[in-house]
PDB file of N, CA and C in Angstrom:
ATOM      1  N   UNK A  28       0.824   7.767   7.176  1.00  0.00           N
ATOM      2  CA  UNK A  28      -0.033   7.145   6.186  1.00  0.00           C
ATOM      3  C   UNK A  28      -0.026   5.562   5.902  1.00  0.00           C
ATOM      4  N   UNK A  29      -1.044   5.328   5.023  1.00  0.00           N
ATOM      5  CA  UNK A  29      -1.301   3.890   4.539  1.00  0.00           C
ATOM      6  C   UNK A  29      -0.109   3.403   3.951  1.00  0.00           C
ATOM      7  N   UNK A  30       0.609   4.245   3.011  1.00  0.00           N
ATOM      8  CA  UNK A  30       1.783   3.807   2.071  1.00  0.00           C
ATOM      9  C   UNK A  30       2.965   3.707   2.972  1.00  0.00           C
ATOM     10  N   UNK A  31       3.167   4.074   3.904  1.00  0.00           N
ATOM     11  CA  UNK A  31       4.615   4.279   5.021  1.00  0.00           C
ATOM     12  C   UNK A  31       4.710   2.630   5.342  1.00  0.00           C
ATOM     13  N   UNK A  32       3.764   1.215   4.573  1.00  0.00           N
ATOM     14  CA  UNK A  32       4.368   0.110   4.696  1.00  0.00           C
ATOM     15  C   UNK A  32       5.177  -0.506   4.004  1.00  0.00           C
ATOM     16  N   UNK A  33       4.742   0.076   2.770  1.00  0.00           N
ATOM     17  CA  UNK A  33       5.402  -0.532   1.652  1.00  0.00           C
ATOM     18  C   UNK A  33       6.384   0.516   0.779  1.00  0.00           C
ATOM     19  N   UNK A  34       6.452   1.581   1.459  1.00  0.00           N
ATOM     20  CA  UNK A  34       6.970   2.694   0.265  1.00  0.00           C
ATOM     21  C   UNK A  34       8.045   3.012   0.898  1.00  0.00           C
ATOM     22  N   UNK A  35       9.630   2.476   0.818  1.00  0.00           N
ATOM     23  CA  UNK A  35      10.741   2.379   1.476  1.00  0.00           C
ATOM     24  C   UNK A  35      11.242   4.047   1.146  1.00  0.00           C
ATOM     25  N   UNK A  36      11.914   4.684   1.975  1.00  0.00           N
ATOM     26  CA  UNK A  36      12.664   5.731   1.627  1.00  0.00           C
ATOM     27  C   UNK A  36      13.556   5.881   0.588  1.00  0.00           C
ATOM     28  N   UNK A  37      14.020   4.996   0.148  1.00  0.00           N
ATOM     29  CA  UNK A  37      14.903   5.005  -0.986  1.00  0.00           C
ATOM     30  C   UNK A  37      14.202   5.165  -2.321  1.00  0.00           C
ATOM     31  N   UNK A  38      12.722   5.014  -2.330  1.00  0.00           N
ATOM     32  CA  UNK A  38      12.025   5.340  -3.416  1.00  0.00           C
ATOM     33  C   UNK A  38      10.305   6.156  -2.977  1.00  0.00           C
ATOM     34  N   UNK A  39      10.875   6.973  -2.002  1.00  0.00           N
ATOM     35  CA  UNK A  39       9.574   7.974  -1.748  1.00  0.00           C
ATOM     36  C   UNK A  39      10.152   9.121  -1.026  1.00  0.00           C
ATOM     37  N   UNK A  40       9.221  10.274  -0.797  1.00  0.00           N
ATOM     38  CA  UNK A  40       9.446  11.388   0.203  1.00  0.00           C
ATOM     39  C   UNK A  40       8.503  11.104   0.932  1.00  0.00           C
ATOM     40  N   UNK A  41       8.388  11.506   2.208  1.00  0.00           N
ATOM     41  CA  UNK A  41       6.968  11.254   3.318  1.00  0.00           C
ATOM     42  C   UNK A  41       7.150  12.987   3.336  1.00  0.00           C
ATOM     43  N   UNK A  42       5.981  13.194   3.550  1.00  0.00           N
ATOM     44  CA  UNK A  42       5.340  14.718   3.917  1.00  0.00           C
ATOM     45  C   UNK A  42       4.728  15.011   4.948  1.00  0.00           C
ATOM     46  N   UNK A  43       4.827  15.614   5.408  1.00  0.00           N
ATOM     47  CA  UNK A  43       3.803  16.056   6.756  1.00  0.00           C
ATOM     48  C   UNK A  43       2.472  16.190   6.094  1.00  0.00           C
ATOM     49  N   UNK A  44       1.776  15.887   6.905  1.00  0.00           N
ATOM     50  CA  UNK A  44      -0.040  15.781   7.060  1.00  0.00           C
ATOM     51  C   UNK A  44      -0.307  16.115   8.089  1.00  0.00           C
ATOM     52  N   UNK A  45      -1.952  16.237   7.960  1.00  0.00           N
ATOM     53  CA  UNK A  45      -2.917  16.463   9.093  1.00  0.00           C
ATOM     54  C   UNK A  45      -3.951  15.418   8.601  1.00  0.00           C
ATOM     55  N   UNK A  46      -4.969  14.858   9.629  1.00  0.00           N
ATOM     56  CA  UNK A  46      -5.934  14.240   9.315  1.00  0.00           C
ATOM     57  C   UNK A  46      -6.856  14.886   8.519  1.00  0.00           C
ATOM     58  N   UNK A  47      -7.772  14.335   7.437  1.00  0.00           N
ATOM     59  CA  UNK A  47      -8.647  15.207   6.629  1.00  0.00           C
ATOM     60  C   UNK A  47      -9.968  15.083   7.293  1.00  0.00           C
ATOM     61  N   UNK A  48     -10.825  16.104   6.680  1.00  0.00           N
ATOM     62  CA  UNK A  48     -12.265  16.321   7.490  1.00  0.00           C
ATOM     63  C   UNK A  48     -12.831  16.462   5.876  1.00  0.00           C
ATOM     64  N   UNK A  49     -14.164  16.271   6.185  1.00  0.00           N
ATOM     65  CA  UNK A  49     -15.320  16.516   5.178  1.00  0.00           C
ATOM     66  C   UNK A  49     -15.225  17.662   4.480  1.00  0.00           C
ATOM     67  N   UNK A  50     -14.499  18.946   4.908  1.00  0.00           N
ATOM     68  CA  UNK A  50     -14.244  20.036   4.206  1.00  0.00           C
ATOM     69  C   UNK A  50     -13.129  19.913   3.497  1.00  0.00           C
ATOM     70  N   UNK A  51     -12.365  18.857   3.684  1.00  0.00           N
ATOM     71  CA  UNK A  51     -11.329  19.100   2.660  1.00  0.00           C
ATOM     72  C   UNK A  51     -11.540  18.349   1.373  1.00  0.00           C
ATOM     73  N   UNK A  52     -12.536  17.073   1.628  1.00  0.00           N
ATOM     74  CA  UNK A  52     -12.833  16.320   0.225  1.00  0.00           C
ATOM     75  C   UNK A  52     -14.230  15.629   0.728  1.00  0.00           C
ATOM     76  N   UNK A  53     -15.460  16.147   0.471  1.00  0.00           N
ATOM     77  CA  UNK A  53     -16.837  16.008   0.598  1.00  0.00           C
ATOM     78  C   UNK A  53     -17.045  14.399   0.486  1.00  0.00           C
ATOM     79  N   UNK A  54     -16.436  13.981  -0.474  1.00  0.00           N
ATOM     80  CA  UNK A  54     -16.704  12.919  -1.010  1.00  0.00           C
ATOM     81  C   UNK A  54     -16.047  11.835  -0.434  1.00  0.00           C
ATOM     82  N   UNK A  55     -14.987  11.880   0.247  1.00  0.00           N
ATOM     83  CA  UNK A  55     -14.118  10.999   0.897  1.00  0.00           C
ATOM     84  C   UNK A  55     -14.742  10.193   2.188  1.00  0.00           C
ATOM     85  N   UNK A  56     -14.547   8.800   2.180  1.00  0.00           N
ATOM     86  CA  UNK A  56     -15.110   7.973   3.437  1.00  0.00           C
ATOM     87  C   UNK A  56     -13.898   7.328   4.314  1.00  0.00           C
ATOM     88  N   UNK A  57     -14.193   7.398   5.202  1.00  0.00           N
ATOM     89  CA  UNK A  57     -13.360   6.927   6.106  1.00  0.00           C
ATOM     90  C   UNK A  57     -12.075   7.843   6.549  1.00  0.00           C
ATOM     91  N   UNK A  58     -11.008   7.652   7.028  1.00  0.00           N
ATOM     92  CA  UNK A  58      -9.840   8.430   7.209  1.00  0.00           C
ATOM     93  C   UNK A  58      -8.862   8.542   6.407  1.00  0.00           C
ATOM     94  N   UNK A  59      -8.509   9.721   6.347  1.00  0.00           N
ATOM     95  CA  UNK A  59      -7.448   9.774   5.350  1.00  0.00           C
ATOM     96  C   UNK A  59      -6.455  11.285   5.544  1.00  0.00           C
ATOM     97  N   UNK A  60      -5.465  11.413   5.198  1.00  0.00           N
ATOM     98  CA  UNK A  60      -4.497  12.391   5.581  1.00  0.00           C
ATOM     99  C   UNK A  60      -4.353  13.279   4.373  1.00  0.00           C
ATOM    100  N   UNK A  61      -4.296  14.532   4.885  1.00  0.00           N
ATOM    101  CA  UNK A  61      -4.061  15.852   3.809  1.00  0.00           C
ATOM    102  C   UNK A  61      -2.617  16.452   4.157  1.00  0.00           C
ATOM    103  N   UNK A  62      -2.168  16.163   2.833  1.00  0.00           N
ATOM    104  CA  UNK A  62      -0.646  16.391   2.924  1.00  0.00           C
ATOM    105  C   UNK A  62      -0.538  17.900   3.059  1.00  0.00           C
ATOM    106  N   UNK A  63       0.653  18.443   3.528  1.00  0.00           N
ATOM    107  CA  UNK A  63       1.268  19.634   3.529  1.00  0.00           C
ATOM    108  C   UNK A  63       1.470  20.413   2.226  1.00  0.00           C
ATOM    109  N   UNK A  64       0.571  21.251   1.876  1.00  0.00           N
ATOM    110  CA  UNK A  64       0.752  21.480   0.360  1.00  0.00           C
ATOM    111  C   UNK A  64       2.243  22.540  -0.061  1.00  0.00           C
ATOM    112  N   UNK A  65       2.661  23.413   1.030  1.00  0.00           N
ATOM    113  CA  UNK A  65       4.017  23.506   0.767  1.00  0.00           C
ATOM    114  C   UNK A  65       4.915  22.616   0.779  1.00  0.00           C
ATOM    115  N   UNK A  66       4.801  21.758   1.625  1.00  0.00           N
ATOM    116  CA  UNK A  66       5.986  20.432   1.531  1.00  0.00           C
ATOM    117  C   UNK A  66       5.747  19.692   0.419  1.00  0.00           C
ATOM    118  N   UNK A  67       4.744  19.567  -0.086  1.00  0.00           N
ATOM    119  CA  UNK A  67       4.395  18.923  -1.531  1.00  0.00           C
ATOM    120  C   UNK A  67       5.211  19.515  -2.352  1.00  0.00           C
ATOM    121  N   UNK A  68       4.962  20.884  -2.680  1.00  0.00           N
ATOM    122  CA  UNK A  68       5.761  21.351  -3.811  1.00  0.00           C
ATOM    123  C   UNK A  68       7.629  21.376  -3.549  1.00  0.00           C
ATOM    124  N   UNK A  69       7.683  21.695  -2.303  1.00  0.00           N
ATOM    125  CA  UNK A  69       9.369  21.703  -2.249  1.00  0.00           C
ATOM    126  C   UNK A  69       9.678  20.254  -2.582  1.00  0.00           C
ATOM    127  N   UNK A  70       9.067  19.148  -2.044  1.00  0.00           N
ATOM    128  CA  UNK A  70       9.381  18.007  -2.275  1.00  0.00           C
ATOM    129  C   UNK A  70       9.203  17.663  -3.912  1.00  0.00           C
ATOM    130  N   UNK A  71       8.212  18.231  -4.580  1.00  0.00           N
ATOM    131  CA  UNK A  71       7.964  18.272  -6.203  1.00  0.00           C
ATOM    132  C   UNK A  71       9.223  18.777  -7.114  1.00  0.00           C
ATOM    133  N   UNK A  72       9.561  19.743  -6.361  1.00  0.00           N
ATOM    134  CA  UNK A  72      10.658  20.851  -6.708  1.00  0.00           C
ATOM    135  C   UNK A  72      12.019  20.416  -6.668  1.00  0.00           C
ATOM    136  N   UNK A  73      12.346  19.698  -5.382  1.00  0.00           N
ATOM    137  CA  UNK A  73      13.314  19.059  -5.314  1.00  0.00           C
ATOM    138  C   UNK A  73      13.723  17.592  -5.844  1.00  0.00           C
ATOM    139  N   UNK A  74      12.427  16.730  -6.474  1.00  0.00           N
ATOM    140  CA  UNK A  74      12.709  15.656  -7.548  1.00  0.00           C
ATOM    141  C   UNK A  74      12.734  16.490  -8.525  1.00  0.00           C
ATOM    142  N   UNK A  75      12.613  17.388  -9.062  1.00  0.00           N
ATOM    143  CA  UNK A  75      12.708  17.879 -10.425  1.00  0.00           C
ATOM    144  C   UNK A  75      14.391  18.421 -10.573  1.00  0.00           C
ATOM    145  N   UNK A  76      14.718  19.221  -9.334  1.00  0.00           N
ATOM    146  CA  UNK A  76      16.188  19.816  -9.376  1.00  0.00           C
ATOM    147  C   UNK A  76      17.040  19.050  -9.160  1.00  0.00           C
ATOM    148  N   UNK A  77      16.973  18.052  -7.907  1.00  0.00           N
ATOM    149  CA  UNK A  77      17.950  17.300  -7.895  1.00  0.00           C
ATOM    150  C   UNK A  77      17.443  15.405  -7.820  1.00  0.00           C
ATOM    151  N   UNK A  78      17.457  15.259  -9.027  1.00  0.00           N
ATOM    152  CA  UNK A  78      16.755  14.096  -9.618  1.00  0.00           C
ATOM    153  C   UNK A  78      17.798  13.154  -9.125  1.00  0.00           C
ATOM    154  N   UNK A  79      17.689  12.205  -8.364  1.00  0.00           N
ATOM    155  CA  UNK A  79      18.698  11.094  -7.973  1.00  0.00           C
ATOM    156  C   UNK A  79      18.678  10.081  -9.217  1.00  0.00           C
ATOM    157  N   UNK A  80      19.756   9.422  -9.536  1.00  0.00           N
ATOM    158  CA  UNK A  80      19.750   8.515 -10.805  1.00  0.00           C
ATOM    159  C   UNK A  80      19.078   7.559  -9.967  1.00  0.00           C
ATOM    160  N   UNK A  81      18.442   6.626 -11.363  1.00  0.00           N
ATOM    161  CA  UNK A  81      17.303   5.569 -11.066  1.00  0.00           C
ATOM    162  C   UNK A  81      18.455   4.506 -10.884  1.00  0.00           C
ATOM    163  N   UNK A  82      19.728   3.997 -11.288  1.00  0.00           N
ATOM    164  CA  UNK A  82      20.303   2.962 -11.154  1.00  0.00           C
ATOM    165  C   UNK A  82      21.493   3.056  -9.877  1.00  0.00           C
ATOM    166  N   UNK A  83      21.085   3.751  -8.967  1.00  0.00           N
ATOM    167  CA  UNK A  83      22.086   3.501  -7.494  1.00  0.00           C
ATOM    168  C   UNK A  83      21.493   2.340  -6.795  1.00  0.00           C
ATOM    169  N   UNK A  84      22.557   1.607  -6.350  1.00  0.00           N
ATOM    170  CA  UNK A  84      22.503   0.377  -5.769  1.00  0.00           C
ATOM    171  C   UNK A  84      21.487   0.104  -4.636  1.00  0.00           C
ATOM    172  N   UNK A  85      21.116   1.567  -3.912  1.00  0.00           N
ATOM    173  CA  UNK A  85      20.136   1.533  -2.881  1.00  0.00           C
ATOM    174  C   UNK A  85      18.900   1.530  -3.671  1.00  0.00           C
ATOM    175  N   UNK A  86      18.684   2.137  -4.310  1.00  0.00           N
ATOM    176  CA  UNK A  86      17.266   2.408  -5.154  1.00  0.00           C
ATOM    177  C   UNK A  86      16.706   0.733  -5.808  1.00  0.00           C
ATOM    178  N   UNK A  87      17.853   0.400  -6.653  1.00  0.00           N
ATOM    179  CA  UNK A  87      17.806  -0.885  -6.892  1.00  0.00           C
ATOM    180  C   UNK A  87      17.533  -2.340  -6.332  1.00  0.00           C
ATOM    181  N   UNK A  88      17.940  -2.114  -4.624  1.00  0.00           N
ATOM    182  CA  UNK A  88      17.814  -3.057  -3.751  1.00  0.00           C
ATOM    183  C   UNK A  88      16.249  -3.058  -3.302  1.00  0.00           C
ATOM    184  N   UNK A  89      16.161  -1.564  -3.057  1.00  0.00           N
ATOM    185  CA  UNK A  89      14.523  -1.367  -2.425  1.00  0.00           C
ATOM    186  C   UNK A  89      13.518  -1.929  -3.927  1.00  0.00           C
ATOM    187  N   UNK A  90      13.809  -1.651  -5.033  1.00  0.00           N
ATOM    188  CA  UNK A  90      12.769  -1.986  -5.975  1.00  0.00           C
ATOM    189  C   UNK A  90      12.916  -3.735  -6.134  1.00  0.00           C
ATOM    190  N   UNK A  91      13.894  -4.175  -5.725  1.00  0.00           N
ATOM    191  CA  UNK A  91      14.081  -5.937  -5.642  1.00  0.00           C
ATOM    192  C   UNK A  91      13.330  -6.007  -4.376  1.00  0.00           C
ATOM    193  N   UNK A  92      12.961  -5.526  -3.323  1.00  0.00           N
ATOM    194  CA  UNK A  92      12.473  -5.799  -2.036  1.00  0.00           C
ATOM    195  C   UNK A  92      11.079  -5.574  -2.393  1.00  0.00           C
ATOM    196  N   UNK A  93      10.680  -4.525  -3.077  1.00  0.00           N
ATOM    197  CA  UNK A  93       9.365  -4.528  -3.394  1.00  0.00           C
ATOM    198  C   UNK A  93       8.437  -5.357  -4.191  1.00  0.00           C
ATOM    199  N   UNK A  94       9.355  -5.741  -5.105  1.00  0.00           N
ATOM    200  CA  UNK A  94       9.080  -6.721  -5.941  1.00  0.00           C
ATOM    201  C   UNK A  94       8.825  -7.906  -5.466  1.00  0.00           C
ATOM    202  N   UNK A  95       9.997  -8.444  -4.775  1.00  0.00           N
ATOM    203  CA  UNK A  95       9.849  -9.775  -3.853  1.00  0.00           C
ATOM    204  C   UNK A  95       8.360 -10.014  -2.871  1.00  0.00           C
ATOM    205  N   UNK A  96       8.745  -9.064  -1.955  1.00  0.00           N
ATOM    206  CA  UNK A  96       7.264  -8.719  -1.526  1.00  0.00           C
ATOM    207  C   UNK A  96       6.031  -8.647  -1.509  1.00  0.00           C
ATOM    208  N   UNK A  97       5.664  -7.767  -2.710  1.00  0.00           N
ATOM    209  CA  UNK A  97       4.062  -7.496  -3.281  1.00  0.00           C
ATOM    210  C   UNK A  97       4.072  -7.817  -4.223  1.00  0.00           C
ATOM    211  N   UNK A  98       4.701  -8.616  -4.941  1.00  0.00           N
ATOM    212  CA  UNK A  98       4.455  -9.368  -6.485  1.00  0.00           C
ATOM    213  C   UNK A  98       3.089  -9.975  -6.048  1.00  0.00           C
ATOM    214  N   UNK A  99       2.244 -10.204  -7.074  1.00  0.00           N
ATOM    215  CA  UNK A  99       1.154 -11.042  -7.039  1.00  0.00           C
ATOM    216  C   UNK A  99       0.778 -12.423  -6.540  1.00  0.00           C
ATOM    217  N   UNK A 100       2.338 -12.744  -6.798  1.00  0.00           N
ATOM    218  CA  UNK A 100       2.340 -14.449  -5.924  1.00  0.00           C
ATOM    219  C   UNK A 100       2.493 -14.376  -4.538  1.00  0.00           C
ATOM    220  N   UNK A 101       3.123 -13.230  -4.205  1.00  0.00           N
ATOM    221  CA  UNK A 101       3.715 -13.239  -2.766  1.00  0.00           C
ATOM    222  C   UNK A 101       2.753 -12.841  -1.770  1.00  0.00           C
ATOM    223  N   UNK A 102       1.655 -11.637  -2.484  1.00  0.00           N
ATOM    224  CA  UNK A 102       0.676 -11.234  -1.477  1.00  0.00           C
ATOM    225  C   UNK A 102      -0.617 -12.168  -1.561  1.00  0.00           C
ATOM    226  N   UNK A 103      -0.816 -12.817  -2.837  1.00  0.00           N
ATOM    227  CA  UNK A 103      -1.728 -14.116  -2.518  1.00  0.00           C
ATOM    228  C   UNK A 103      -1.325 -14.944  -1.815  1.00  0.00           C
ATOM    229  N   UNK A 104      -0.267 -15.486  -1.767  1.00  0.00           N
ATOM    230  CA  UNK A 104       0.232 -16.514  -0.707  1.00  0.00           C
ATOM    231  C   UNK A 104       0.077 -16.118   0.504  1.00  0.00           C
ATOM    232  N   UNK A 105       0.418 -14.767   1.194  1.00  0.00           N
ATOM    233  CA  UNK A 105       0.363 -14.287   2.328  1.00  0.00           C
ATOM    234  C   UNK A 105      -1.003 -14.304   2.550  1.00  0.00           C
ATOM    235  N   UNK A 106      -2.326 -13.798   1.685  1.00  0.00           N
ATOM    236  CA  UNK A 106      -3.575 -13.928   2.091  1.00  0.00           C
ATOM    237  C   UNK A 106      -4.070 -15.127   2.390  1.00  0.00           C
ATOM    238  N   UNK A 107      -3.488 -16.262   1.449  1.00  0.00           N
ATOM    239  CA  UNK A 107      -3.680 -17.540   1.566  1.00  0.00           C
ATOM    240  C   UNK A 107      -3.561 -18.137   3.115  1.00  0.00           C
ATOM    241  N   UNK A 108      -2.243 -17.685   3.506  1.00  0.00           N
ATOM    242  CA  UNK A 108      -1.799 -18.154   4.732  1.00  0.00           C
ATOM    243  C   UNK A 108      -2.722 -17.651   6.032  1.00  0.00           C
ATOM    244  N   UNK A 109      -3.344 -16.333   5.697  1.00  0.00           N
ATOM    245  CA  UNK A 109      -4.022 -15.857   6.729  1.00  0.00           C
ATOM    246  C   UNK A 109      -5.384 -16.475   6.861  1.00  0.00           C
ATOM    247  N   UNK A 110      -5.804 -16.668   5.584  1.00  0.00           N
ATOM    248  CA  UNK A 110      -7.165 -17.510   5.738  1.00  0.00           C
ATOM    249  C   UNK A 110      -7.194 -19.209   5.980  1.00  0.00           C
ATOM    250  N   UNK A 111      -6.271 -19.796   5.791  1.00  0.00           N
ATOM    251  CA  UNK A 111      -5.808 -20.788   5.675  1.00  0.00           C
ATOM    252  C   UNK A 111      -6.587 -21.830   7.547  1.00  0.00           C
ATOM    253  N   UNK A 112      -6.353 -20.995   8.717  1.00  0.00           N
ATOM    254  CA  UNK A 112      -6.848 -21.263   9.812  1.00  0.00           C
ATOM    255  C   UNK A 112      -8.214 -21.461  10.013  1.00  0.00           C
ATOM    256  N   UNK A 113      -9.227 -20.348   9.336  1.00  0.00           N
ATOM    257  CA  UNK A 113     -10.419 -19.687   9.490  1.00  0.00           C
ATOM    258  C   UNK A 113     -11.242 -21.388   9.354  1.00  0.00           C
ATOM    259  N   UNK A 114     -11.989 -21.911  10.475  1.00  0.00           N
ATOM    260  CA  UNK A 114     -12.923 -22.848  10.245  1.00  0.00           C
ATOM    261  C   UNK A 114     -14.169 -22.224   9.706  1.00  0.00           C
ATOM    262  N   UNK A 115     -14.507 -20.946   9.146  1.00  0.00           N
ATOM    263  CA  UNK A 115     -15.894 -20.916   8.657  1.00  0.00           C
ATOM    264  C   UNK A 115     -15.459 -20.959   7.090  1.00  0.00           C
ATOM    265  N   UNK A 116     -14.332 -20.722   6.554  1.00  0.00           N
ATOM    266  CA  UNK A 116     -14.150 -21.154   5.484  1.00  0.00           C
ATOM    267  C   UNK A 116     -14.193 -22.701   4.856  1.00  0.00           C
ATOM    268  N   UNK A 117     -13.508 -23.400   6.021  1.00  0.00           N
ATOM    269  CA  UNK A 117     -13.426 -24.661   5.610  1.00  0.00           C
ATOM    270  C   UNK A 117     -14.864 -24.945   5.543  1.00  0.00           C
ATOM    271  N   UNK A 118     -15.684 -24.807   6.095  1.00  0.00           N
ATOM    272  CA  UNK A 118     -17.205 -25.148   6.155  1.00  0.00           C
ATOM    273  C   UNK A 118     -18.013 -24.749   5.211  1.00  0.00           C
ATOM    274  N   UNK A 119     -17.537 -23.647   4.720  1.00  0.00           N
ATOM    275  CA  UNK A 119     -18.297 -22.890   3.558  1.00  0.00           C
ATOM    276  C   UNK A 119     -17.856 -23.421   2.230  1.00  0.00           C
ATOM    277  N   UNK A 120     -16.960 -24.491   2.430  1.00  0.00           N
ATOM    278  CA  UNK A 120     -16.528 -25.287   1.087  1.00  0.00           C
ATOM    279  C   UNK A 120     -17.361 -26.356   0.786  1.00  0.00           C
ATOM    280  N   UNK A 121     -17.958 -26.885   2.157  1.00  0.00           N
ATOM    281  CA  UNK A 121     -18.942 -27.486   1.921  1.00  0.00           C
ATOM    282  C   UNK A 121     -20.437 -27.258   1.424  1.00  0.00           C
ATOM    283  N   UNK A 122     -21.156 -28.298   0.611  1.00  0.00           N
ATOM    284  CA  UNK A 122     -22.414 -27.692  -0.006  1.00  0.00           C
ATOM    285  C   UNK A 122     -23.506 -27.335   1.244  1.00  0.00           C
ATOM    286  N   UNK A 123     -23.979 -26.244   0.955  1.00  0.00           N
ATOM    287  CA  UNK A 123     -25.032 -25.896   2.022  1.00  0.00           C
ATOM    288  C   UNK A 123     -26.353 -26.408   1.753  1.00  0.00           C
ATOM    289  N   UNK A 124     -26.750 -26.655   0.679  1.00  0.00           N
ATOM    290  CA  UNK A 124     -28.274 -27.441   0.326  1.00  0.00           C
ATOM    291  C   UNK A 124     -27.780 -28.649  -0.703  1.00  0.00           C
ATOM    292  N   UNK A 125     -28.259 -29.709  -0.282  1.00  0.00           N
ATOM    293  CA  UNK A 125     -28.315 -30.855  -1.387  1.00  0.00           C
ATOM    294  C   UNK A 125     -29.479 -30.609  -1.776  1.00  0.00           C
ATOM    295  N   UNK A 126     -29.376 -31.212  -3.249  1.00  0.00           N
ATOM    296  CA  UNK A 126     -30.989 -31.267  -4.240  1.00  0.00           C
ATOM    297  C   UNK A 126     -30.833 -32.598  -3.890  1.00  0.00           C
ATOM    298  N   UNK A 127     -32.120 -33.416  -3.831  1.00  0.00           N
ATOM    299  CA  UNK A 127     -32.626 -34.678  -3.634  1.00  0.00           C
ATOM    300  C   UNK A 127     -32.786 -35.018  -5.295  1.00  0.00           C
ATOM    301  N   UNK A 128     -32.194 -36.095  -5.899  1.00  0.00           N
ATOM    302  CA  UNK A 128     -32.445 -36.770  -7.225  1.00  0.00           C
ATOM    303  C   UNK A 128     -33.680 -37.276  -7.431  1.00  0.00           C
TER     304      UNK A 128
END
């Protein structure tokens, strides 16, 4: 799913899923995934019964990577870098209509 891009395995549990339909959620727009209910219950039980310490080196490193990559500053810089070469944005900064004095 969409979270695969930013949820490292050290901080998440991946669940099997299937493409959702209007029968699953009538108010949803676009594509979405429906998690397997049994797998979700199993994963939640595992988290409760075998809760991993939060301060393991792997989890700490994964958290630091997330903060560095997805801070407001990093995300904004990435978006600005993507938009910089777009000529339409440069011309949009110019006044469209000049008012005569």
